[in-house]
Coordinates of C-alpha atoms and ligand atoms in Angstrom, one line a residue:
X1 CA -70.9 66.2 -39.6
X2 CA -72.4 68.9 -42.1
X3 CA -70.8 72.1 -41.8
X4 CA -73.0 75.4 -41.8
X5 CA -71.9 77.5 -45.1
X6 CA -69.8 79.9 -44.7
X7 CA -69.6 83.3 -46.4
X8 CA -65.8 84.5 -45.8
X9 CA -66.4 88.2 -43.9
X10 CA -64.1 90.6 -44.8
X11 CA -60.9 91.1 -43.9
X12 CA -59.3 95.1 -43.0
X13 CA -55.8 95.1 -42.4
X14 CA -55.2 99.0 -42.5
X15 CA -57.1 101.6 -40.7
X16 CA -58.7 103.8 -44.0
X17 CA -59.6 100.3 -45.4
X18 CA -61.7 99.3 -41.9
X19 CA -62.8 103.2 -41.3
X20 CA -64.2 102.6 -45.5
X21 CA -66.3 99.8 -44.4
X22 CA -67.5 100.6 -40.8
X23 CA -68.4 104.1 -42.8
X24 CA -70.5 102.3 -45.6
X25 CA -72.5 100.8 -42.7
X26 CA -73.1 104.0 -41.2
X27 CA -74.3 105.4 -43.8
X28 CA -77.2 103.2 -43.5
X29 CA -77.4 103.7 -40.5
X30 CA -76.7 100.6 -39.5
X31 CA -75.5 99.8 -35.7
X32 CA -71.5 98.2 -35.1
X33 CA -70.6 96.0 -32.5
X34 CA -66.9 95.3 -31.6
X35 CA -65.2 91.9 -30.1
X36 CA -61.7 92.6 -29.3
X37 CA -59.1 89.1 -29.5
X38 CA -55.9 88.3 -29.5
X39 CA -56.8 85.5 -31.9
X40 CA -56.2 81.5 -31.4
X41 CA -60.5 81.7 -31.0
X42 CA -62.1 79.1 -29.5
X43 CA -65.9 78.6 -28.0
X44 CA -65.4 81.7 -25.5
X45 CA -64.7 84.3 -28.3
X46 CA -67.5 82.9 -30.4
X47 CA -70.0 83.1 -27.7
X48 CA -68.8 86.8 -27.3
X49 CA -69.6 86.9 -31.2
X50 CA -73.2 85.7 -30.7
X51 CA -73.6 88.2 -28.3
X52 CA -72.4 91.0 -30.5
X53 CA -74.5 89.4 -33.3
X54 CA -77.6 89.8 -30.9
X55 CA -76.9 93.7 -30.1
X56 CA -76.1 94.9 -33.6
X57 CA -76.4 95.3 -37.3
X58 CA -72.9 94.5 -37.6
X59 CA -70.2 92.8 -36.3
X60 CA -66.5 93.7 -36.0
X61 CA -63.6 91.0 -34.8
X62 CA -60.3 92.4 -33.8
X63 CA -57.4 89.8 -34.2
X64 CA -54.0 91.4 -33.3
X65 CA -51.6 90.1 -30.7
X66 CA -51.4 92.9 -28.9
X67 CA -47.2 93.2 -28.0
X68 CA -47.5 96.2 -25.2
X69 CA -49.5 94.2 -23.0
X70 CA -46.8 91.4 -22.9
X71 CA -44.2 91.3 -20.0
X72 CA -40.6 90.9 -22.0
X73 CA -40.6 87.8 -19.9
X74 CA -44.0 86.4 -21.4
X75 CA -45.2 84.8 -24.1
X76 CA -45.9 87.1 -27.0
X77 CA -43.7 85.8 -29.4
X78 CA -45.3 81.5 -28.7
X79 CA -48.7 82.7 -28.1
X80 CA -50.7 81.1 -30.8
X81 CA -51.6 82.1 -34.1
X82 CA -54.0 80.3 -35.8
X83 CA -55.1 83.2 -38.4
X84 CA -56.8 80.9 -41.4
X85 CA -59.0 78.8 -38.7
X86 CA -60.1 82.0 -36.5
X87 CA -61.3 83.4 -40.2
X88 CA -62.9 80.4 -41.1
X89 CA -64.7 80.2 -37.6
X90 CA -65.7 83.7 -37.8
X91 CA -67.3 83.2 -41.5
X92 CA -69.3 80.3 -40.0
X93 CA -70.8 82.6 -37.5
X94 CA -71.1 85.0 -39.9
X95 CA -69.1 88.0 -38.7
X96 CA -69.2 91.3 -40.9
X97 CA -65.7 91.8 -40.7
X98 CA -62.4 90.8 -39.2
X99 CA -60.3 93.5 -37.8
X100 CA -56.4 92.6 -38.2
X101 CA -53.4 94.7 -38.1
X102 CA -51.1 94.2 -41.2
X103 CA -48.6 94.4 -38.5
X104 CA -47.3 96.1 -35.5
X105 CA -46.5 99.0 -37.1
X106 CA -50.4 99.2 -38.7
X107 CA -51.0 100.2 -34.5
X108 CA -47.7 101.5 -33.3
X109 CA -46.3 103.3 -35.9
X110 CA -42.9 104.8 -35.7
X111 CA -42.4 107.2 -32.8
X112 CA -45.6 106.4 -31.3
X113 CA -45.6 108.0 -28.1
X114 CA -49.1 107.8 -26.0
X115 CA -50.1 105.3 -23.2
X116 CA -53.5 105.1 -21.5
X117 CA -52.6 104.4 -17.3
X118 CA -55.5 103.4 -15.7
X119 CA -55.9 103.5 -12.1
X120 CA -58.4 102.0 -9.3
X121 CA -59.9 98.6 -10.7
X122 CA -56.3 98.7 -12.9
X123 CA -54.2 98.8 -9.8
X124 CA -56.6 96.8 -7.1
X125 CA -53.6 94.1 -6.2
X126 CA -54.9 91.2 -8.7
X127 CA -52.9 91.3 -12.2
X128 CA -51.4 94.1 -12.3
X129 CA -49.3 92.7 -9.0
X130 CA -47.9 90.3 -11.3
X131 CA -47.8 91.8 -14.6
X132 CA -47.2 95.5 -13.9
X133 CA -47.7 97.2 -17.3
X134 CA -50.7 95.1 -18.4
X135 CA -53.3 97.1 -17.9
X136 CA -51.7 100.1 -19.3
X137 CA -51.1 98.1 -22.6
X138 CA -54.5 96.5 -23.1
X139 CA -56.2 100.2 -22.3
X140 CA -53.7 101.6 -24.9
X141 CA -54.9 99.0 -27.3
X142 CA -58.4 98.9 -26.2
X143 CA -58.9 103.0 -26.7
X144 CA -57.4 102.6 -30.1
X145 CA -59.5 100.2 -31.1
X146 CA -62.8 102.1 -30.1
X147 CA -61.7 104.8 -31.8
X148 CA -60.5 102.9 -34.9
X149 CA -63.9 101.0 -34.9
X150 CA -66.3 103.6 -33.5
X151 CA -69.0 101.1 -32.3
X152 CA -72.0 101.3 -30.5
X153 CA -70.8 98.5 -28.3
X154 CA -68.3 96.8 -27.5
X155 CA -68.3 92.9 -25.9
X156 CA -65.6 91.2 -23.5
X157 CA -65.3 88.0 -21.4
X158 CA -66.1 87.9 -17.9
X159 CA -63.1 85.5 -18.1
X160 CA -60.5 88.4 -17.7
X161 CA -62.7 90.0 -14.9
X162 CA -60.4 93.0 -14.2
X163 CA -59.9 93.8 -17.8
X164 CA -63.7 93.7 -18.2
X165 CA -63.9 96.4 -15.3
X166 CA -60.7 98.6 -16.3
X167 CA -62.3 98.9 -20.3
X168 CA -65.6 99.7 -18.7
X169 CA -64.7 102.8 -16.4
X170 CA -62.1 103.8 -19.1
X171 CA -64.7 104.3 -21.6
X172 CA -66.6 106.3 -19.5
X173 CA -64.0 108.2 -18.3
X174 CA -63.1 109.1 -21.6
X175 CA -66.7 109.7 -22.9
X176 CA -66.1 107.2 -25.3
X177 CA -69.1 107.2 -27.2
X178 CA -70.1 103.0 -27.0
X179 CA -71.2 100.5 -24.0
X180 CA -68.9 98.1 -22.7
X181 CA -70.8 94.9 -22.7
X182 CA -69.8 91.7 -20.3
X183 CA -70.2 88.0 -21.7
X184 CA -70.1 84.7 -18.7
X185 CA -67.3 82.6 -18.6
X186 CA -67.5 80.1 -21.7
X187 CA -65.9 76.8 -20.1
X188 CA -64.9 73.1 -20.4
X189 CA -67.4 70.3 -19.8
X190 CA -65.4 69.7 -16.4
X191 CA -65.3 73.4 -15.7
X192 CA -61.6 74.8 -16.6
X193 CA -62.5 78.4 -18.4
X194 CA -61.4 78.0 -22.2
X195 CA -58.7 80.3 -22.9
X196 CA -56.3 79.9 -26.0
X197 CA -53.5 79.6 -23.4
X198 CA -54.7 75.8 -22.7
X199 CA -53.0 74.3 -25.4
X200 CA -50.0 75.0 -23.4
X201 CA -51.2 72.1 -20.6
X202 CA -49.4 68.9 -21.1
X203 CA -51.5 65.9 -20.6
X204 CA -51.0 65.7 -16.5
X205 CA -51.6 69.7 -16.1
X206 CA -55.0 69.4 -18.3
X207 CA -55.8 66.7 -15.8
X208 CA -55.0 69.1 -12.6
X209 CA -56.6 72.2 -14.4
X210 CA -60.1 72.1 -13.6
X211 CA -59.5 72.1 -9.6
X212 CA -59.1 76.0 -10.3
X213 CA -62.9 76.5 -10.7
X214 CA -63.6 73.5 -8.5
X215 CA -62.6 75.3 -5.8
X216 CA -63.8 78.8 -6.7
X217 CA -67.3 76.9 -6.6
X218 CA -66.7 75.4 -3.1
X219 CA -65.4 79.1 -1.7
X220 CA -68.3 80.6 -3.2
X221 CA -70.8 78.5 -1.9
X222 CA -69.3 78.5 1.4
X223 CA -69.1 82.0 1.7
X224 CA -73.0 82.4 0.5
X225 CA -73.8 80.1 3.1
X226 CA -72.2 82.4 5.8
X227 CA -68.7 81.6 6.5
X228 CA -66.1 84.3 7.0
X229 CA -64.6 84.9 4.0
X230 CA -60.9 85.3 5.5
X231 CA -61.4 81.6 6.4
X232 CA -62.7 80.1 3.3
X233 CA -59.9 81.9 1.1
X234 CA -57.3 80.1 3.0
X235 CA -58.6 76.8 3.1
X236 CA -59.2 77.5 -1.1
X237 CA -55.4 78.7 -1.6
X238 CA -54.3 75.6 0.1
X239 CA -56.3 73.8 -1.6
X240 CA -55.1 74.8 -4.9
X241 CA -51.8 74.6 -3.9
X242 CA -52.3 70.7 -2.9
X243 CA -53.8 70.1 -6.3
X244 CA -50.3 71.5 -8.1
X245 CA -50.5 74.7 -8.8
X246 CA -48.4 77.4 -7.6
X247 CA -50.6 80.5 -6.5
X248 CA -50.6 84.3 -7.7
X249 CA -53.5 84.8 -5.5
X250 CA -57.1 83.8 -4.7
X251 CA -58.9 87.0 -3.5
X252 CA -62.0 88.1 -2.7
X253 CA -63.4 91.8 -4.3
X254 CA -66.0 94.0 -4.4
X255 CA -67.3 93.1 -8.0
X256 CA -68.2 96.7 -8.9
X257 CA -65.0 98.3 -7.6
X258 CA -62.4 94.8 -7.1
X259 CA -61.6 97.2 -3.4
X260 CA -61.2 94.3 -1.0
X261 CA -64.0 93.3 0.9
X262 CA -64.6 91.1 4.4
X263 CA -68.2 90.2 4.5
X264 CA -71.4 89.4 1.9
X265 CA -73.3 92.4 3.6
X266 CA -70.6 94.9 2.3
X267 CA -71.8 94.4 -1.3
X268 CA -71.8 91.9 -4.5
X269 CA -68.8 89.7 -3.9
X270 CA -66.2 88.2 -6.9
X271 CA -63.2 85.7 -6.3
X272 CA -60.8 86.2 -8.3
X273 CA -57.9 83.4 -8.8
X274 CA -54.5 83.4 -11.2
X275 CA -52.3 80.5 -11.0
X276 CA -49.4 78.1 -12.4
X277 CA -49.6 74.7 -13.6
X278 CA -45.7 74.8 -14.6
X279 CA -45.4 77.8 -17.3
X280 CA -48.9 77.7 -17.9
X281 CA -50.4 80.5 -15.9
X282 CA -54.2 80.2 -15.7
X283 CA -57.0 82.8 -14.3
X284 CA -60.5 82.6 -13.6
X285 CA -63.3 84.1 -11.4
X286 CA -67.1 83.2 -10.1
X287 CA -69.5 85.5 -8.7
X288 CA -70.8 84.7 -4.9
X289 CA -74.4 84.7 -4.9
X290 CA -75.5 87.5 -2.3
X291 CA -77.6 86.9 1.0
X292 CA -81.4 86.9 0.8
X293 CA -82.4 90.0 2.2
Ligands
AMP301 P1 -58.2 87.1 -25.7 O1 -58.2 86.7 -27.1 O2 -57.7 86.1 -24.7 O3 -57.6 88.5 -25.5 O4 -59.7 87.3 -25.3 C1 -60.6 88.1 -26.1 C2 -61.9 88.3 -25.4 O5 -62.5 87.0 -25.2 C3 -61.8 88.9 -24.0 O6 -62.8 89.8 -23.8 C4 -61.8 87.7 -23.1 O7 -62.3 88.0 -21.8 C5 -62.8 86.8 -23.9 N1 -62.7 85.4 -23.5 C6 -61.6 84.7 -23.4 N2 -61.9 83.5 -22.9 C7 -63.2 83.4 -22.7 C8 -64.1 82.5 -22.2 N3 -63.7 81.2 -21.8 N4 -65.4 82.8 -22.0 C9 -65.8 84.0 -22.4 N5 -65.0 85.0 -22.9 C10 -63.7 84.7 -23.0

């Protein structure tokens, strides 16, 4: 297999140092596009990457594992951390510059004492009934980073569906100067979403995994097609309970605004689905395509 070459991008691990480069850029006026991770990259990321590459001059990974938006009970201190790899990856697809912490301190310094609470599309029922302070921590991070950063846009997965929506309003609620771009759900050959949280899945719960978006499919087309939506959801959530898992919820939103919604003809609809496969806890969302007019 030939490799494409790689030119190592640069690496900022303070805030002057990245604010040094991101300024030599502007100076040419060159445009800055930002992909915030948590790190352990696969396929997903990089097609957030390409995306990026598209929109701008420039092109700014975050890696930092962000701890506020970790329950005490989670896995912040297993998730992984593949740091040489993800660097690698990102030379190959020739990112400007990688955007990693020193450490926690390099974000939360010593009596750091601010939080960002969103509300609405941050408090719709979905996550945040299951990890309370998420949102709160990833719009803490997320705010920091545009302003850290400064780009002209920023790119994240459809994959966390909520997050995408709770970044999006909080930057214009803010007057954030940048555009919140969404990327589609990157996924496995047999449909399970890639998420750096699969190498979790022993060999049986890899083999259950894809059901998830099996039956996100079926719901969706079925509710296309007509069918009351109340209906469909509970055939899906015993479905995915059959196949193993042990359901956070499958739900049926308003895309825009994630407010729940009964019918097709009330607007553009999303199901949204977070479940276990023993500790693993997967999520994942499809769009329902909307009745001909
Ligand atoms: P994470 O490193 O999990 O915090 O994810 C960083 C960004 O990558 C977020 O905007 C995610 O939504 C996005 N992402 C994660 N998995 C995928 C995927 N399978 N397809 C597309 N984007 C993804």
């Amino acid at each position: 297999m030939t490799r494409r070459p790689t030119i190592k991008p640069k690496i900022a691990k303070t805030v002057p140092v990245l604010r040094r480069i991101v300024a030599g850029w502007r100076d040419k006026s060159e445009t800055v596009a930002l992909v915030p991770t948590m790190g352990a990259l696969h396929a997903g990321h990089i097609s957030l990457v390409h995306l990026a590459r598209r929109r701008a001059d420039r092109v700014v990974v975050s890696i930092f594992v962000n701890p506020a938006q970790f329950a005490p009970t989670e896995d912040f201190s297993t998730y992984p951390r593949t740091f040489a790899t993800d660097v690698e990856m990102l030379g190959e697809e020739k990112a400007d510059l990688v955007w990693a912490p020193a450490n926690v301190a390099v974000m939360y310094p010593e009596g750091f004492a601010t939080r960002i609470v969103p509300e609405r599309a941050a408090t719709a029922g979905l996550e945040d009934r299951f990890r309370p302070d998420f949102f709160k921590g990833v719009a803490t991070v997320v705010a920091k980073l545009f302003t850290q950063v400064a780009p002209d846009i920023a790119v994240f997965g459809e994959k966390d569906f909520q997050q995408l929506r709770v970044v999006t309003r909080m930057a214009r609620d803010l007057d954030l100067p940048l555009r919140v771009i969404g990327a589609p759900t990157v996924r496995e050959k047999d449909g399970l979403a890639m998420s750096s949280r699969n190498v979790y899945l022993s060999a049986d719960e890899r083999a259950a995994a894809p059901t998830l978006h099996r039956v996100l499919k079926l719901c969706a087309s079925k509710i296309a097609e007509g069918h009351s939506i109340a209906t469909i959801l509970s055939e899906g959530r015993e479905a995915i309970t059959r196949g193993g898992f042990v359901l956070d919820y499958l739900e049926a939103r308003h895309a825009e605004t994630l407010a729940p919604i009964a019918s097709v003809k009330d607007g553009p609809v999303r199901l949204l689905v977070a479940a276990k496969l023993g500790t693993t806890r997967l999520i994942d969302n499809v769009g329902v395509a909307s009745p001909s007019p």
